[in-house]
Coordinates of C-alpha atoms in Angstrom, one line a residue:
M1 CA 67.1 -34.7 95.4
S2 CA 68.3 -31.2 95.2
A3 CA 67.3 -28.1 93.3
S4 CA 69.3 -25.2 94.7
G5 CA 72.8 -24.1 95.5
D6 CA 75.4 -21.7 94.2
A7 CA 78.9 -22.8 93.2
P8 CA 81.6 -21.4 95.5
H9 CA 84.4 -19.6 93.8
E10 CA 87.1 -20.4 96.3
N11 CA 88.5 -23.5 98.2
D12 CA 87.2 -23.3 101.8
G13 CA 88.4 -26.8 102.7
S14 CA 84.9 -28.3 102.9
P15 CA 83.9 -31.5 101.1
G16 CA 83.2 -31.0 97.4
T17 CA 85.3 -27.9 97.0
G18 CA 88.7 -27.4 95.4
L19 CA 89.8 -27.7 91.8
L20 CA 87.6 -30.3 90.0
R21 CA 89.1 -32.1 87.0
V22 CA 86.4 -32.9 84.5
A23 CA 86.2 -34.7 81.1
L24 CA 83.2 -33.8 78.9
V25 CA 81.8 -36.7 77.0
D26 CA 79.4 -36.7 74.1
D27 CA 79.2 -37.7 70.4
Y28 CA 79.2 -34.1 69.1
E29 CA 82.0 -31.6 69.3
V30 CA 79.7 -28.6 69.2
V31 CA 77.9 -29.9 72.2
V32 CA 80.9 -30.5 74.4
R33 CA 82.5 -27.2 73.4
G34 CA 79.2 -25.5 74.3
L35 CA 79.3 -27.2 77.7
A36 CA 82.9 -26.1 78.1
S37 CA 81.9 -22.5 77.4
M38 CA 79.2 -22.8 80.0
L39 CA 81.8 -23.6 82.6
R40 CA 84.3 -20.9 81.6
S41 CA 83.2 -18.6 84.4
Y42 CA 84.1 -21.2 86.9
Q43 CA 87.7 -22.0 85.8
D44 CA 88.9 -21.3 89.3
V45 CA 87.0 -24.3 90.6
V46 CA 86.5 -26.5 87.4
Q47 CA 89.3 -27.6 85.1
V48 CA 88.1 -29.1 81.8
V49 CA 90.8 -31.6 81.2
E50 CA 89.6 -33.1 77.9
L51 CA 86.7 -33.4 75.4
D52 CA 85.9 -36.9 74.4
L53 CA 83.9 -37.7 71.3
N54 CA 83.3 -41.5 70.9
K55 CA 86.7 -42.1 72.5
P56 CA 87.5 -43.3 76.1
V57 CA 88.7 -40.8 78.7
S58 CA 92.5 -40.9 78.7
E59 CA 93.5 -38.5 81.6
P60 CA 92.8 -38.9 85.3
V61 CA 89.6 -36.9 86.1
D62 CA 87.4 -36.5 89.1
I63 CA 84.3 -36.6 87.0
A64 CA 83.3 -37.6 83.5
L65 CA 80.3 -35.6 82.6
C66 CA 78.3 -37.6 80.1
D67 CA 76.0 -35.5 77.9
T68 CA 73.2 -37.6 76.4
F69 CA 72.6 -35.4 73.3
G70 CA 72.3 -37.7 70.3
S71 CA 73.5 -40.6 72.4
T72 CA 72.1 -43.2 74.8
Q73 CA 70.7 -42.3 78.2
G74 CA 72.4 -43.3 81.4
D75 CA 71.0 -46.9 81.4
R76 CA 73.2 -48.1 78.5
A77 CA 76.7 -49.5 78.0
D78 CA 78.3 -46.0 77.5
V79 CA 77.9 -45.3 81.3
R80 CA 79.1 -48.8 82.3
E81 CA 82.2 -48.3 80.1
L82 CA 82.9 -45.0 81.7
T83 CA 82.6 -46.3 85.3
A84 CA 84.9 -49.2 84.4
N85 CA 87.6 -46.7 83.2
P86 CA 90.4 -46.5 85.8
Q87 CA 91.0 -42.9 84.8
V88 CA 87.5 -41.8 85.9
D89 CA 86.7 -41.4 89.5
R90 CA 83.0 -40.6 89.1
V91 CA 80.5 -40.6 86.2
V92 CA 77.7 -38.1 86.0
V93 CA 74.8 -38.2 83.5
Y94 CA 73.7 -34.9 82.1
S95 CA 70.3 -35.2 80.5
W96 CA 67.0 -33.5 79.6
A97 CA 65.2 -36.5 80.9
H98 CA 64.3 -36.0 84.5
D99 CA 61.7 -38.7 85.2
Q100 CA 62.3 -41.0 88.1
S101 CA 62.6 -44.1 86.0
S102 CA 65.5 -42.5 83.9
I103 CA 67.2 -41.4 87.0
R104 CA 66.9 -44.7 88.8
A105 CA 68.1 -46.6 85.8
A106 CA 71.2 -44.5 85.4
I107 CA 72.2 -44.8 89.1
A108 CA 71.5 -48.6 89.0
N109 CA 73.7 -48.7 85.9
G110 CA 76.7 -47.3 87.8
A111 CA 76.4 -43.6 87.4
H112 CA 77.5 -41.7 90.5
G113 CA 75.3 -38.7 89.8
Y114 CA 72.5 -37.4 87.6
V115 CA 72.0 -33.7 86.6
Y116 CA 69.1 -32.2 84.7
K117 CA 70.2 -29.9 81.8
G118 CA 67.6 -27.3 82.7
I119 CA 69.5 -26.0 85.7
P120 CA 71.8 -22.9 85.6
A121 CA 75.6 -23.3 85.2
R122 CA 76.3 -22.3 88.8
Q123 CA 74.0 -25.1 90.0
L124 CA 75.7 -27.5 87.6
V125 CA 79.1 -26.6 89.2
T126 CA 77.6 -27.0 92.7
A127 CA 76.2 -30.4 91.7
L128 CA 79.5 -31.7 90.3
Q129 CA 81.3 -30.5 93.5
Q130 CA 78.8 -32.2 95.8
I131 CA 78.7 -35.4 93.8
R132 CA 82.5 -35.5 93.9
G133 CA 82.4 -35.0 97.7
G134 CA 79.8 -37.8 98.2
G135 CA 76.8 -35.4 98.5
P136 CA 73.4 -35.7 96.8
Q137 CA 73.5 -37.7 93.6
V138 CA 70.5 -36.3 91.8
W139 CA 70.1 -32.6 90.8
V140 CA 66.9 -31.5 89.1
D141 CA 64.8 -28.4 89.5
T142 CA 61.7 -29.4 91.5
Q143 CA 60.3 -25.9 91.8
G144 CA 58.6 -25.8 88.4
R145 CA 60.8 -23.0 87.0
P146 CA 61.2 -22.8 83.2
P147 CA 64.3 -24.8 82.1
I148 CA 67.4 -22.9 81.1
T149 CA 68.6 -23.8 77.6
A150 CA 72.3 -23.3 77.7
G151 CA 75.3 -24.7 75.8
D152 CA 75.2 -25.3 72.1
W153 CA 74.0 -27.9 69.6
P154 CA 74.1 -28.6 65.9
G155 CA 71.7 -26.5 63.9
R156 CA 71.2 -23.8 66.6
E157 CA 72.2 -21.1 64.1
E158 CA 69.5 -22.4 61.7
G159 CA 66.9 -21.9 64.4
L160 CA 66.5 -25.5 65.6
T161 CA 65.6 -26.0 69.3
V162 CA 67.8 -28.4 71.3
R163 CA 65.1 -31.1 71.1
E164 CA 64.5 -30.6 67.4
S165 CA 68.3 -30.8 66.9
E166 CA 68.6 -34.0 68.9
V167 CA 65.8 -35.7 67.0
L168 CA 67.3 -34.6 63.7
A169 CA 70.8 -35.9 64.8
L170 CA 69.2 -39.3 65.5
I171 CA 67.5 -39.3 62.2
T172 CA 70.8 -38.6 60.5
Q173 CA 72.3 -41.6 62.4
G174 CA 69.6 -43.7 60.8
L175 CA 67.3 -44.4 63.8
S176 CA 63.6 -45.0 63.3
N177 CA 60.9 -43.0 65.2
A178 CA 60.5 -45.8 67.7
A179 CA 64.2 -46.0 68.3
I180 CA 64.4 -42.2 68.8
A181 CA 61.6 -42.3 71.3
E182 CA 63.4 -45.1 73.2
R183 CA 66.7 -43.3 73.0
T184 CA 65.4 -39.9 74.2
H185 CA 62.7 -41.1 76.5
L186 CA 60.2 -39.0 74.5
S187 CA 56.7 -40.2 73.6
P188 CA 56.2 -41.3 69.9
N189 CA 53.9 -38.3 69.4
S190 CA 56.5 -35.9 70.8
V191 CA 59.1 -37.3 68.4
K192 CA 56.7 -36.8 65.5
T193 CA 56.0 -33.2 66.7
Y194 CA 59.7 -32.4 66.8
I195 CA 60.3 -34.0 63.4
R196 CA 57.5 -31.9 61.8
S197 CA 58.7 -28.6 63.4
G198 CA 62.3 -29.4 62.7
Y199 CA 61.6 -30.1 59.0
R200 CA 59.8 -26.8 58.7
R201 CA 62.7 -24.9 60.2
I202 CA 65.3 -26.4 57.8
G203 CA 63.0 -26.5 54.8
V204 CA 62.8 -30.2 54.0
R205 CA 59.8 -32.5 53.4
S206 CA 61.1 -36.0 53.7
R207 CA 63.3 -38.2 55.9
T208 CA 65.8 -38.6 53.0
E209 CA 66.1 -34.9 52.6
A210 CA 66.5 -34.5 56.3
V211 CA 69.3 -37.0 56.4
L212 CA 71.1 -35.3 53.5
W213 CA 70.7 -31.9 55.2
G214 CA 72.0 -33.3 58.5
V215 CA 75.1 -34.8 56.9
E216 CA 75.8 -31.5 55.2
H217 CA 75.3 -29.5 58.5
G218 CA 77.4 -31.5 61.0
F219 CA 74.8 -33.9 62.4
R220 CA 76.9 -37.0 62.1
P221 CA 78.7 -38.0 65.4
D222 CA 82.4 -36.9 65.7
R223 CA 85.3 -39.0 66.8
L224 CA 88.2 -37.2 68.4
R225 CA 89.8 -36.3 71.7
V226 CA 90.8 -32.7 72.7
S227 CA 93.2 -32.5 75.6
D228 CA 93.5 -29.4 77.6
P229 CA 90.9 -27.6 75.5
E230 CA 91.2 -23.9 75.1
I231 CA 88.0 -22.4 76.6
P232 CA 87.0 -19.0 75.2
T233 CA 86.8 -16.2 77.7
S234 CA 84.2 -14.2 75.8

């Protein structure tokens, strides 16, 4: 388990360095584009080859980085399908869940690495390089520092936190509270708390109103592939 390390910005010939070809995988375009923007400062070492939303990776990549927002965790069929894809060398799960049971389940399911979303971008790059080179598989912050909330998610401009947004996305998909708790590895009480606070932020009072709001504000999963995505430089 590792919790430190800065991403090098040049190829020094050591394992895990050199241009890293990455596919970003999630159900939501705003999420993968936000992740691509996080990586824009590291384009000299990371090449984002494609963004995949509910479609299989089609280009040869070193790593498929599987973001779990609004999707299943690393212990489900999504990861197994990615590991079986001949275009993908290694699969890395990128998740807010950092309990040992979630990590062990993802690795047992075929994931080659597991990275906690609360670490900074430079450490994410280091993690991907090390995992590609056969280094440590698991990257979480064990020093008790506050998690960094980077990237993007649906409803951010409306004031939703990333967890409120994810719970609302799963409500929009039609999941029950129990199914959301299982999907996100949150406790049932935490799910209810995020629902209440999320409803207050968007001004709705019922699940039906929340679903309608979610449909109107981009909370349904997308389905497309973006090859050679243009990553904004500012």
